[in-house]
Coordinates of C-alpha atoms in Angstrom, one line a residue:
M255 CA 12.1 -32.7 -44.0
W256 CA 15.5 -31.2 -43.5
R257 CA 16.4 -27.5 -43.6
S258 CA 13.5 -26.7 -45.9
S259 CA 11.3 -23.6 -46.4
C260 CA 7.6 -24.6 -46.6
S261 CA 4.7 -22.2 -46.5
I262 CA 2.0 -24.8 -45.7
I263 CA 2.1 -28.4 -44.5
Y264 CA -1.5 -29.6 -44.7
G265 CA -2.9 -33.0 -43.7
S266 CA 0.5 -34.5 -44.0
S267 CA 2.4 -37.1 -41.9
C268 CA 6.0 -36.0 -41.2
S269 CA 8.4 -37.9 -38.9
I270 CA 11.0 -35.2 -38.5
I271 CA 11.0 -31.4 -39.4
Y272 CA 14.5 -30.3 -38.7
G273 CA 15.9 -26.8 -39.1
S274 CA 13.1 -25.8 -41.4
S275 CA 11.1 -22.6 -41.7
C276 CA 7.3 -23.4 -42.0
S277 CA 4.5 -20.8 -42.0
I278 CA 1.6 -23.1 -41.3
I279 CA 1.4 -26.8 -40.2
Y280 CA -2.3 -27.7 -40.5
G281 CA -4.1 -31.0 -39.6
S282 CA -0.8 -32.8 -39.9
S283 CA 0.8 -35.5 -37.8
C284 CA 4.5 -34.8 -37.0
S285 CA 6.7 -36.8 -34.7
I286 CA 9.6 -34.3 -34.2
I287 CA 9.9 -30.6 -34.9
Y288 CA 13.5 -29.7 -34.1
G289 CA 15.3 -26.3 -34.4
S290 CA 12.6 -25.1 -36.7
S291 CA 10.8 -21.8 -37.1
C292 CA 7.0 -22.2 -37.5
S293 CA 4.4 -19.5 -37.4
I294 CA 1.2 -21.5 -36.9
I295 CA 0.7 -25.2 -35.9
Y296 CA -3.1 -25.7 -36.2
G297 CA -5.1 -28.9 -35.4
S298 CA -2.0 -31.0 -35.7
S299 CA -0.6 -33.9 -33.6
C300 CA 3.1 -33.4 -32.7
S301 CA 5.0 -35.6 -30.4
I302 CA 8.1 -33.4 -29.8
I303 CA 8.8 -29.7 -30.5
Y304 CA 12.4 -29.2 -29.5
G305 CA 14.4 -25.9 -29.7
S306 CA 12.0 -24.4 -32.1
S307 CA 10.4 -21.0 -32.4
C308 CA 6.6 -21.2 -32.9
S309 CA 4.3 -18.2 -32.9
I310 CA 0.9 -20.0 -32.5
I311 CA 0.0 -23.6 -31.5
Y312 CA -3.8 -23.8 -31.9
G313 CA -6.0 -26.8 -31.2
S314 CA -3.1 -29.1 -31.5
S315 CA -2.0 -32.2 -29.5
C316 CA 1.7 -32.0 -28.5
S317 CA 3.4 -34.5 -26.2
I318 CA 6.6 -32.5 -25.4
I319 CA 7.6 -28.9 -26.1
Y320 CA 11.3 -28.7 -25.0
G321 CA 13.5 -25.6 -25.0
S322 CA 11.3 -23.8 -27.5
S323 CA 10.0 -20.2 -27.7
C324 CA 6.2 -20.1 -28.3
S325 CA 4.1 -16.9 -28.3
I326 CA 0.6 -18.5 -28.1
I327 CA -0.5 -22.0 -27.2
Y328 CA -4.3 -21.9 -27.7
G329 CA -6.9 -24.7 -27.0
S330 CA -4.2 -27.3 -27.3
S331 CA -3.3 -30.4 -25.3
C332 CA 0.3 -30.6 -24.3
S333 CA 1.8 -33.2 -22.0
I334 CA 5.2 -31.6 -21.1
I335 CA 6.4 -28.0 -21.7
Y336 CA 10.1 -28.1 -20.5
G337 CA 12.6 -25.2 -20.4
S338 CA 10.5 -23.2 -22.9
S339 CA 9.6 -19.6 -23.1
C340 CA 5.8 -19.1 -23.8
S341 CA 4.0 -15.8 -23.7
I342 CA 0.4 -17.0 -23.6
I343 CA -1.1 -20.5 -22.8
Y344 CA -4.9 -20.1 -23.4
G345 CA -7.7 -22.7 -22.9
S346 CA -5.2 -25.4 -23.1
S347 CA -4.7 -28.7 -21.2
C348 CA -1.0 -29.2 -20.1
S349 CA 0.2 -31.9 -17.8
I350 CA 3.6 -30.6 -16.8
I351 CA 5.2 -27.1 -17.3
Y352 CA 8.8 -27.5 -16.1
G353 CA 11.5 -24.9 -15.8
S354 CA 9.7 -22.7 -18.4
S355 CA 9.0 -19.0 -18.6
C356 CA 5.3 -18.2 -19.3
S357 CA 3.8 -14.7 -19.2
I358 CA 0.1 -15.6 -19.2
I359 CA -1.7 -19.0 -18.5
Y360 CA -5.4 -18.3 -19.2
G361 CA -8.4 -20.6 -18.7
S362 CA -6.1 -23.6 -19.0
S363 CA -5.9 -26.9 -17.1
C364 CA -2.4 -27.7 -15.9
S365 CA -1.4 -30.6 -13.6
I366 CA 2.1 -29.5 -12.6
I367 CA 3.9 -26.2 -12.9
Y368 CA 7.5 -26.9 -11.7
G369 CA 10.4 -24.5 -11.3
S370 CA 8.8 -22.1 -13.9
S371 CA 8.4 -18.4 -14.0
C372 CA 4.9 -17.3 -14.8
S373 CA 3.6 -13.7 -14.7
I374 CA -0.2 -14.3 -14.8
I375 CA -2.2 -17.5 -14.2
Y376 CA -5.9 -16.5 -14.9
G377 CA -9.0 -18.6 -14.5
S378 CA -7.0 -21.8 -14.8
S379 CA -7.1 -25.1 -13.0
C380 CA -3.7 -26.2 -11.7
S381 CA -3.0 -29.2 -9.5
I382 CA 0.6 -28.4 -8.3
I383 CA 2.7 -25.2 -8.6
Y384 CA 6.1 -26.3 -7.3
G385 CA 9.2 -24.1 -6.9
S386 CA 7.9 -21.6 -9.4
S387 CA 7.8 -17.8 -9.5
C388 CA 4.3 -16.4 -10.3
S389 CA 3.4 -12.7 -10.2
I390 CA -0.4 -13.0 -10.4
I391 CA -2.8 -16.1 -9.8
Y392 CA -6.3 -14.7 -10.6
G393 CA -9.6 -16.6 -10.3
S394 CA -7.8 -19.9 -10.6
S395 CA -8.2 -23.2 -8.8
C396 CA -4.9 -24.6 -7.5
S397 CA -4.6 -27.7 -5.3
I398 CA -1.0 -27.3 -4.1
I399 CA 1.4 -24.2 -4.3
Y400 CA 4.7 -25.6 -2.9
G401 CA 8.0 -23.7 -2.4
S402 CA 6.9 -21.0 -4.9
S403 CA 7.1 -17.2 -5.0
C404 CA 3.8 -15.6 -5.9
S405 CA 3.2 -11.8 -5.8
I406 CA -0.7 -11.8 -6.0
I407 CA -3.3 -14.6 -5.5
Y408 CA -6.6 -13.0 -6.3
G409 CA -10.1 -14.6 -6.1
S410 CA -8.6 -18.1 -6.4
S411 CA -9.3 -21.3 -4.7
C412 CA -6.2 -23.0 -3.3
S413 CA -6.1 -26.2 -1.2
I414 CA -2.5 -26.0 0.1
I415 CA 0.1 -23.2 0.0
Y416 CA 3.3 -24.8 1.4
G417 CA 6.7 -23.2 2.0
S418 CA 5.9 -20.5 -0.5
S419 CA 6.4 -16.7 -0.5
C420 CA 3.3 -14.8 -1.4
S421 CA 2.9 -11.0 -1.3
I422 CA -0.9 -10.6 -1.6
I423 CA -3.7 -13.3 -1.1
Y424 CA -6.9 -11.4 -2.0
G425 CA -10.5 -12.6 -1.8
S426 CA -9.3 -16.2 -2.1
S427 CA -10.3 -19.5 -0.5
C428 CA -7.4 -21.4 0.9
S429 CA -7.6 -24.6 3.0
I430 CA -4.0 -24.8 4.3
I431 CA -1.2 -22.2 4.3
Y432 CA 1.8 -24.0 5.7
G433 CA 5.3 -22.7 6.4
S434 CA 4.8 -19.9 3.9
S435 CA 5.7 -16.2 3.9
C436 CA 2.7 -14.0 3.0
S437 CA 2.7 -10.2 3.2
I438 CA -1.1 -9.5 2.9
I439 CA -4.1 -11.9 3.2
Y440 CA -7.2 -9.7 2.4
G441 CA -10.8 -10.7 2.5
S442 CA -9.9 -14.4 2.1
S443 CA -11.3 -17.5 3.7
C444 CA -8.5 -19.7 5.1
S445 CA -9.0 -22.9 7.2
I446 CA -5.5 -23.4 8.5
I447 CA -2.5 -21.0 8.6
Y448 CA 0.4 -23.2 10.0
G449 CA 4.0 -22.2 10.7
S450 CA 3.7 -19.3 8.3
S451 CA 4.9 -15.7 8.4
C452 CA 2.1 -13.2 7.4
S453 CA 2.4 -9.5 7.6
I454 CA -1.3 -8.5 7.3
I455 CA -4.5 -10.6 7.6
Y456 CA -7.3 -8.1 6.7
G457 CA -11.0 -8.8 6.8
S458 CA -10.4 -12.5 6.4
S459 CA -12.1 -15.6 8.0
C460 CA -9.5 -18.0 9.4
S461 CA -10.4 -21.1 11.4
I462 CA -6.9 -21.9 12.8
I463 CA -3.6 -19.9 12.9
Y464 CA -1.0 -22.3 14.3
G465 CA 2.7 -21.6 15.1
S466 CA 2.7 -18.7 12.6
S467 CA 4.2 -15.2 12.7
C468 CA 1.6 -12.5 11.8
S469 CA 2.3 -8.8 12.0
I470 CA -1.3 -7.5 11.7
I471 CA -4.7 -9.3 11.9
Y472 CA -7.3 -6.6 11.1
G473 CA -11.1 -6.9 11.1
S474 CA -10.8 -10.7 10.7
S475 CA -12.7 -13.6 12.3
C476 CA -10.4 -16.2 13.7
S477 CA -11.5 -19.2 15.7
I478 CA -8.1 -20.4 17.1
I479 CA -4.7 -18.6 17.2
Y480 CA -2.4 -21.3 18.6
G481 CA 1.4 -20.9 19.4
S482 CA 1.6 -18.0 17.0
S483 CA 3.5 -14.7 17.1
C484 CA 1.2 -11.8 16.1
S485 CA 2.1 -8.1 16.3
I486 CA -1.3 -6.5 16.0
I487 CA -4.9 -8.0 16.3
Y488 CA -7.2 -5.1 15.4
G489 CA -11.0 -5.0 15.5
S490 CA -11.1 -8.8 15.1
S491 CA -13.2 -11.5 16.6
C492 CA -11.1 -14.4 18.0
S493 CA -12.5 -17.3 20.0
I494 CA -9.2 -18.7 21.5
I495 CA -5.7 -17.3 21.6
Y496 CA -3.6 -20.1 23.0
G497 CA 0.2 -20.1 23.7
S498 CA 0.7 -17.3 21.3
S499 CA 2.8 -14.1 21.4
C500 CA 0.8 -11.0 20.5
S501 CA 2.1 -7.4 20.7
I502 CA -1.2 -5.5 20.3
I503 CA -4.8 -6.7 20.6
Y504 CA -6.9 -3.5 19.8
G505 CA -10.7 -3.2 19.8
S506 CA -11.1 -6.9 19.4
S507 CA -13.5 -9.5 21.0
C508 CA -11.7 -12.5 22.4
S509 CA -13.3 -15.2 24.4
I510 CA -10.2 -16.9 25.9
I511 CA -6.5 -15.8 25.9
Y512 CA -4.6 -18.9 27.3
G513 CA -0.9 -19.2 28.1
S514 CA -0.1 -16.4 25.6
S515 CA 2.3 -13.5 25.7
C516 CA 0.6 -10.2 24.8
S517 CA 2.2 -6.7 25.0
I518 CA -0.9 -4.5 24.6
I519 CA -4.6 -5.3 25.0
Y520 CA -6.4 -2.1 24.1
G521 CA -10.2 -1.4 24.2
S522 CA -10.9 -5.0 23.8
S523 CA -13.5 -7.3 25.4
C524 CA -11.9 -10.5 26.8
S525 CA -13.8 -13.1 28.9
I526 CA -10.8 -15.1 30.3
I527 CA -7.1 -14.3 30.3
Y528 CA -5.5 -17.4 31.8
G529 CA -1.8 -18.1 32.5
S530 CA -0.8 -15.4 30.0
S531 CA 1.9 -12.7 30.0
C532 CA 0.5 -9.3 29.1
S533 CA 2.5 -6.0 29.2
I534 CA -0.4 -3.5 28.9
I535 CA -4.2 -4.0 29.3
Y536 CA -5.7 -0.6 28.4
G537 CA -9.4 0.5 28.5
S538 CA -10.5 -3.1 28.2
S539 CA -13.3 -5.2 29.8
C540 CA -12.0 -8.5 31.2
S541 CA -14.0 -10.9 33.3
I542 CA -11.2 -13.1 34.8
I543 CA -7.4 -12.6 34.8
Y544 CA -6.1 -15.9 36.2
G545 CA -2.5 -16.9 36.9
S546 CA -1.2 -14.4 34.4
S547 CA 1.7 -11.9 34.3
C548 CA 0.6 -8.4 33.4
S549 CA 2.8 -5.3 33.5
I550 CA 0.2 -2.5 33.1
I551 CA -3.6 -2.7 33.6
Y552 CA -4.8 0.9 32.7
G553 CA -8.4 2.3 32.8
S554 CA -9.8 -1.2 32.5
S555 CA -12.7 -3.0 34.2
C556 CA -11.7 -6.3 35.6
S557 CA -14.0 -8.5 37.8
I558 CA -11.3 -11.0 39.2
I559 CA -7.5 -10.9 39.2
Y560 CA -6.5 -14.2 40.7
G561 CA -3.0 -15.6 41.3
S562 CA -1.5 -13.2 38.7
S563 CA 1.6 -11.0 38.6
C564 CA 0.8 -7.4 37.6
S565 CA 3.3 -4.5 37.6
I566 CA 0.9 -1.6 37.3
I567 CA -2.9 -1.3 37.8
Y568 CA -3.7 2.3 36.8
G569 CA -7.1 4.0 37.0
S570 CA -8.9 0.7 36.8
S571 CA -11.9 -0.7 38.5
C572 CA -11.2 -4.2 40.0
S573 CA -13.6 -6.1 42.2
I574 CA -11.2 -8.8 43.6
I575 CA -7.3 -9.0 43.6
Y576 CA -6.6 -12.4 45.1
G577 CA -3.2 -14.1 45.7
S578 CA -1.7 -11.9 43.1
S579 CA 1.7 -10.0 42.8
C580 CA 1.2 -6.4 41.8
S581 CA 3.9 -3.7 41.7
I582 CA 1.8 -0.6 41.3
I583 CA -1.9 0.1 42.0
Y584 CA -2.4 3.7 41.0
G585 CA -5.6 5.8 41.2
S586 CA -7.7 2.6 41.0
S587 CA -10.8 1.5 42.8
C588 CA -10.4 -2.0 44.3
S589 CA -12.9 -3.6 46.6
I590 CA -10.7 -6.5 47.9
I591 CA -6.9 -7.1 47.9
Y592 CA -6.5 -10.5 49.5
G593 CA -3.2 -12.4 50.1
S594 CA -1.5 -10.4 47.4
S595 CA 2.0 -8.9 47.1
C596 CA 1.9 -5.2 46.0
S597 CA 4.8 -2.9 45.8
I598 CA 2.9 0.5 45.5
I599 CA -0.7 1.4 46.1
Y600 CA -0.8 5.1 45.1
G601 CA -3.8 7.5 45.2
S602 CA -6.1 4.6 45.1
S603 CA -9.4 3.7 46.9
C604 CA -9.3 0.3 48.4
S605 CA -11.9 -1.2 50.8
I606 CA -9.9 -4.2 52.1
I607 CA -6.2 -5.1 52.0
Y608 CA -6.0 -8.5 53.7
G609 CA -2.9 -10.7 54.2
S610 CA -1.0 -8.9 51.6
S611 CA 2.6 -7.7 51.4
C612 CA 2.9 -4.1 50.2
S613 CA 5.9 -1.9 50.3
I614 CA 4.4 1.5 49.9
I615 CA 0.8 2.7 49.9
Y616 CA 1.0 6.4 49.1
G617 CA -1.8 9.0 49.1
S618 CA -4.3 6.2 49.1
S619 CA -7.2 5.3 51.4
C620 CA -6.3 1.8 52.6
S621 CA -6.7 -0.2 55.8
I622 CA -3.1 -1.8 56.0
I623 CA 0.5 -0.4 55.2
Y624 CA 3.3 -2.9 55.2
G625 CA 7.0 -1.5 55.1
S626 CA 10.3 -2.1 53.3
S627 CA 14.0 -2.3 54.1
C628 CA 16.6 -0.1 52.4
S629 CA 20.4 0.3 52.9
I630 CA 21.5 3.8 51.8
I631 CA 19.6 6.6 50.0
Y632 CA 21.5 9.9 49.8
G633 CA 20.1 13.2 48.4
S634 CA 17.7 11.2 46.2
S635 CA 14.0 11.3 45.7
C636 CA 12.9 7.6 45.5
S637 CA 9.5 6.1 45.9
I638 CA 10.5 2.5 46.5
I639 CA 13.8 0.6 47.0
Y640 CA 12.6 -2.8 47.9
G641 CA 14.8 -5.8 49.0
S642 CA 17.8 -4.4 47.0
S643 CA 21.5 -4.4 47.7
C644 CA 22.8 -0.9 46.7
S645 CA 26.2 0.6 47.5
I646 CA 25.5 4.3 46.6
I647 CA 22.4 6.0 45.3
Y648 CA 23.4 9.6 45.1
G649 CA 21.4 12.7 44.0
S650 CA 19.0 10.6 42.0
S651 CA 15.2 10.6 41.7
C652 CA 14.1 7.0 41.5
S653 CA 10.5 5.7 41.8
I654 CA 11.2 2.0 42.3
I655 CA 14.4 0.0 42.7
Y656 CA 13.2 -3.5 43.4
G657 CA 15.2 -6.7 44.2
S658 CA 18.2 -5.2 42.4
S659 CA 22.0 -5.3 43.1
C660 CA 23.5 -1.9 42.1
S661 CA 27.0 -0.6 42.8
I662 CA 26.5 3.1 41.9
I663 CA 23.5 5.1 40.7
Y664 CA 24.8 8.7 40.5
G665 CA 22.9 11.8 39.6
S666 CA 20.3 9.8 37.7
S667 CA 16.5 10.1 37.4
C668 CA 15.1 6.6 37.3
S669 CA 11.4 5.6 37.6
I670 CA 11.7 1.8 38.0
I671 CA 14.8 -0.4 38.3
Y672 CA 13.4 -3.9 39.0
G673 CA 15.3 -7.1 39.6
S674 CA 18.4 -5.8 37.9
S675 CA 22.1 -6.1 38.5
C676 CA 23.8 -2.8 37.5
S677 CA 27.4 -1.8 38.1
I678 CA 27.2 1.9 37.3
I679 CA 24.3 4.1 36.1
Y680 CA 25.8 7.6 35.9
G681 CA 24.1 10.9 35.0
S682 CA 21.3 9.0 33.3
S683 CA 17.6 9.6 33.1
C684 CA 15.9 6.2 32.9
S685 CA 12.2 5.5 33.4
I686 CA 12.2 1.7 33.8
I687 CA 15.2 -0.8 33.9
Y688 CA 13.5 -4.1 34.6
G689 CA 15.1 -7.5 35.2
S690 CA 18.3 -6.4 33.4
S691 CA 22.0 -7.0 33.9
C692 CA 23.9 -3.8 32.9
S693 CA 27.6 -3.1 33.5
I694 CA 27.7 0.7 32.6
I695 CA 24.9 3.0 31.5
Y696 CA 26.6 6.4 31.2
G697 CA 25.1 9.8 30.4
S698 CA 22.2 8.2 28.7
S699 CA 18.5 9.0 28.6
C700 CA 16.5 5.7 28.5
S701 CA 12.8 5.3 29.0
I702 CA 12.6 1.5 29.4
I703 CA 15.3 -1.2 29.4
Y704 CA 13.4 -4.4 30.1
G705 CA 14.8 -7.9 30.7
S706 CA 18.0 -7.0 28.9
S707 CA 21.7 -7.9 29.4
C708 CA 23.8 -4.8 28.3
S709 CA 27.5 -4.4 28.8
I710 CA 27.9 -0.6 27.9
I711 CA 25.2 1.9 26.8
Y712 CA 27.2 5.1 26.5
G713 CA 25.9 8.7 25.7
S714 CA 22.8 7.2 24.1
S715 CA 19.2 8.3 24.1
C716 CA 17.0 5.2 24.0
S717 CA 13.3 5.1 24.6
I718 CA 12.8 1.3 24.9
I719 CA 15.3 -1.6 24.9
Y720 CA 13.2 -4.7 25.7
G721 CA 14.4 -8.3 26.3
S722 CA 17.6 -7.6 24.4
S723 CA 21.2 -8.7 24.8
C724 CA 23.5 -5.9 23.7
S725 CA 27.2 -5.7 24.2
I726 CA 27.8 -2.0 23.2
I727 CA 25.3 0.7 22.2
Y728 CA 27.5 3.8 21.8
G729 CA 26.5 7.4 21.0
S730 CA 23.3 6.2 19.5
S731 CA 19.8 7.5 19.4
C732 CA 17.4 4.6 19.4
S733 CA 13.6 4.7 20.0
I734 CA 12.8 1.0 20.4
I735 CA 15.1 -2.1 20.3
Y736 CA 12.8 -5.0 21.2
G737 CA 13.7 -8.6 21.8
S738 CA 16.9 -8.2 19.9
S739 CA 20.4 -9.6 20.3
C740 CA 22.9 -7.0 19.2
S741 CA 26.7 -7.0 19.6
I742 CA 27.5 -3.4 18.6
I743 CA 25.2 -0.5 17.5
Y744 CA 27.7 2.4 17.1
G745 CA 26.9 6.0 16.3
S746 CA 23.6 5.1 14.8
S747 CA 20.1 6.7 14.8
C748 CA 17.5 3.9 14.8
S749 CA 13.8 4.3 15.4
I750 CA 12.8 0.7 15.8
I751 CA 14.8 -2.6 15.8
Y752 CA 12.3 -5.3 16.7
G753 CA 13.0 -9.0 17.3
S754 CA 16.2 -8.8 15.4
S755 CA 19.6 -10.5 15.8
C756 CA 22.2 -8.0 14.6
S757 CA 26.0 -8.4 15.0
I758 CA 27.1 -4.8 14.0
I759 CA 25.0 -1.8 12.9
Y760 CA 27.6 0.9 12.5
G761 CA 27.1 4.6 11.7
S762 CA 23.7 3.9 10.1
S763 CA 20.4 5.7 10.1
C764 CA 17.7 3.1 10.1
S765 CA 14.0 3.8 10.7
I766 CA 12.6 0.3 11.2
I767 CA 14.5 -3.1 11.2
Y768 CA 11.7 -5.6 12.1
G769 CA 12.1 -9.3 12.8
S770 CA 15.4 -9.5 10.9
S771 CA 18.6 -11.4 11.3
C772 CA 21.4 -9.2 10.1
S773 CA 25.1 -9.8 10.5
I774 CA 26.5 -6.4 9.3
I775 CA 24.6 -3.2 8.4
Y776 CA 27.4 -0.7 7.9
G777 CA 27.2 3.0 7.1
S778 CA 23.8 2.5 5.5
S779 CA 20.6 4.6 5.4
C780 CA 17.7 2.2 5.5
S781 CA 14.0 3.2 6.0
I782 CA 12.4 -0.2 6.5
I783 CA 14.0 -3.7 6.5
Y784 CA 11.1 -5.9 7.5
G785 CA 11.2 -9.6 8.4
S786 CA 14.4 -10.1 6.4
S787 CA 17.5 -12.3 6.9
C788 CA 20.5 -10.3 5.6
S789 CA 24.1 -11.2 5.9
I790 CA 25.7 -7.9 4.7
I791 CA 24.0 -4.6 3.7
Y792 CA 27.1 -2.5 3.4
G793 CA 27.1 1.3 2.8
S794 CA 23.8 1.0 0.9
S795 CA 20.8 3.3 0.6
C796 CA 17.7 1.1 0.7
S797 CA 14.1 2.4 1.0
I798 CA 12.2 -0.9 1.5
I799 CA 13.6 -4.4 1.6
Y800 CA 10.5 -6.3 2.7
G801 CA 10.3 -10.0 3.8
S802 CA 13.5 -10.9 1.9
S803 CA 16.4 -13.1 2.6
C804 CA 19.5 -11.3 1.2
S805 CA 23.2 -12.1 1.5
I806 CA 24.4 -9.3 -0.7
I807 CA 21.0 -9.6 -2.5
Y808 CA 21.3 -13.2 -3.6
G809 CA 18.7 -15.9 -4.4
S810 CA 15.9 -13.9 -2.7
S811 CA 12.2 -13.5 -3.2
C812 CA 11.5 -9.8 -3.0
S813 CA 8.2 -8.0 -3.7
I814 CA 9.6 -4.4 -3.9
I815 CA 13.1 -3.2 -4.2
Y816 CA 12.3 0.5 -4.5
G817 CA 14.8 3.3 -5.1
S818 CA 17.7 1.2 -4.0
S819 CA 21.3 0.9 -5.0
C820 CA 22.2 -2.8 -5.3
S821 CA 25.4 -4.3 -6.6
I822 CA 24.2 -7.9 -7.3
I823 CA 20.7 -9.4 -7.5
Y824 CA 21.5 -13.1 -8.2
G825 CA 19.1 -15.9 -8.8
S826 CA 16.3 -13.9 -7.1
S827 CA 12.6 -13.7 -7.7
C828 CA 11.4 -10.1 -7.6
S829 CA 8.0 -8.8 -8.5
I830 CA 8.9 -5.1 -8.8
I831 CA 12.3 -3.4 -9.2
Y832 CA 11.4 0.3 -9.3
G833 CA 13.7 3.3 -9.9
S834 CA 16.7 1.3 -8.7
S835 CA 20.3 1.2 -9.8
C836 CA 21.5 -2.4 -10.2
S837 CA 24.8 -3.5 -11.6
I838 CA 24.0 -7.2 -12.3
I839 CA 20.7 -9.1 -12.4
Y840 CA 21.7 -12.7 -12.9
G841 CA 19.6 -15.8 -13.3
S842 CA 16.6 -14.0 -11.7
S843 CA 12.9 -14.0 -12.3
C844 CA 11.5 -10.5 -12.3
S845 CA 8.0 -9.5 -13.3
I846 CA 8.5 -5.7 -13.6
I847 CA 11.7 -3.6 -13.9
Y848 CA 10.5 0.0 -14.0
G849 CA 12.5 3.2 -14.5
S850 CA 15.7 1.4 -13.3
S851 CA 19.3 1.6 -14.4
C852 CA 20.7 -1.9 -14.8
S853 CA 24.2 -2.7 -16.3
I854 CA 23.7 -6.4 -17.0
I855 CA 20.6 -8.6 -17.1
Y856 CA 21.9 -12.2 -17.6
G857 CA 20.0 -15.4 -18.0
S858 CA 17.0 -13.9 -16.4
S859 CA 13.2 -14.2 -17.0
C860 CA 11.6 -10.8 -17.0
S861 CA 7.9 -10.1 -17.9
I862 CA 8.1 -6.3 -18.3
I863 CA 11.1 -3.9 -18.6
Y864 CA 9.6 -0.4 -18.8
G865 CA 11.4 3.0 -19.1
S866 CA 14.6 1.5 -17.9
S867 CA 18.3 2.0 -19.0
C868 CA 20.0 -1.4 -19.5
S869 CA 23.5 -1.9 -20.9
I870 CA 23.4 -5.6 -21.7
I871 CA 20.4 -8.1 -21.8
Y872 CA 22.1 -11.5 -22.3
G873 CA 20.5 -14.9 -22.7
S874 CA 17.3 -13.7 -21.0
S875 CA 13.6 -14.3 -21.7
C876 CA 11.6 -11.0 -21.7
S877 CA 7.9 -10.6 -22.6
I878 CA 7.8 -6.8 -23.0
V879 CA 10.6 -4.2 -23.4
Y880 CA 8.9 -0.8 -23.5
G881 CA 10.3 2.7 -23.7
S882 CA 13.7 1.5 -22.5
S883 CA 17.3 2.3 -23.5
C884 CA 19.3 -0.9 -24.0
S885 CA 22.8 -1.0 -25.5
I886 CA 23.0 -4.8 -26.3
I887 CA 20.3 -7.5 -26.4
Y888 CA 22.1 -10.8 -27.0
G889 CA 20.8 -14.4 -27.3
S890 CA 17.6 -13.4 -25.6
S891 CA 14.0 -14.2 -26.3
C892 CA 11.7 -11.1 -26.3
S893 CA 8.0 -11.2 -27.3
L894 CA 7.5 -7.4 -27.7
C895 CA 10.2 -4.7 -28.0
F896 CA 8.6 -1.3 -28.8
S897 CA 9.4 2.4 -28.3
S898 CA 12.8 1.2 -27.1
I899 CA 16.3 2.1 -28.2

């Protein structure tokens, strides 16, 4: 049947329907429907539907739907849907959906969804979702989600989520999350989270978190956290934290913290801290701290500190400090200090100090005081300069300079400079410079520079620069730069740059750049760039770029690009582009474009374009275009266009 116009084909057997317009194909057997326009295919058996436009396929059996545009596939059995645009697949059984754009898959059974863009998968059973972009997976059962970008997984049961980017996993049951990037895991039950990057795990039950990077674990129950990097563990119950790096453990109950690196343990109850490195233990109850390295123990109750290295023990109650190395014991009550090395015991009450090496015990009630050796201190007020080689310390107020080699410290107020090699610190006010190698710190006010290698910090006001390697920080005001490698930060005002590797941040005002690898951020005003890998963000104004990998913004998976000005979004998967000004969106999969101004949307798959101003929509597949102003819609497939211009 070639280039015909038929209203109804009923109970017929047709080999090829080519370039025809048919309203209803009912109870028929058709081998090929090619380049045709059919409104309803009902209870029919079709082998191939190729490059056709079909509104409804109902209760039919189709082997291949290729490069077609179908609005509804209902209660049908389809083997392959390839490179097609389908709005709704409802109660159907599909073996493979490949490189297609589907808005809703509802109550269907699909074996493989590969390289497709799906907005909603609801109450469906899917075996494999591979390299696809899905906005919402709701109440579905999925065996494997591999290398896909999913915005929300809600109340679903997933066996494996592998190398995928998911924004929210809510009330779901997942067996394995492997090498994936997840923003929020909320009220879910996960057996293994392995080598993944998760921003928030909230009220969830996780058996093993292994080699993963998690920002917040809140009110969750985790059996083992192994070799992972976690920023905050809050009000959670964890049995074992092993070989992990945790920034804050707050109000949590942990049985064993073993060989881990923790910055703050606050108001928590920990039975054993073994061979770990902890910066602050605050208001916590710890039974044994063994062979660990702790910077500050504040207002805590510890039974035994054994063979550990602690910088500050403040207002704490400790029964035994044995064979440990402690820098400051301040206002604490200690029963026995035995065979330990302590730099300062200040205003403390200690019953026995036995076989220990202590530099200064000040205003304390102690049995033994063991002295230090210093070269020159001139017109300065310094509490401790211990085993250091200093040429001139002039008119400075320094609390501790320990094991350091300093050429000139002039007119500065420094609390602790520990194990550092500094050429000139001039007219600066620094609280702690610890294990750092600094050439010049000039006219700066720095609270903590810890384990850093800095060439020049000039006229800057920095609160904390921690474990960083910085060549030049010039005329900047930075609150925290933590574990970062930065070549030049020039004339910038940055609140937090955390765990980042940045080559040049120039004349920028950035609130938070967290866990990012950025080559150049130039003349930009950025509020939050979180867990991103960006090559160039140049002279841009970006509110939130969250967990994205952006070159200019290219081939990325982004949950929110909000109120931003972006030149090119190319081959990216974005859930929401809100109130943004974008010149080109090319070959991308976007769920919602809301109140945005876009010049060209080319070869993209977009579910909703709402209240936006678009000049050209070319060769794209859009489900809903609502209340938008579009100049040209060319060669595109759109299901609904209403209230638009």
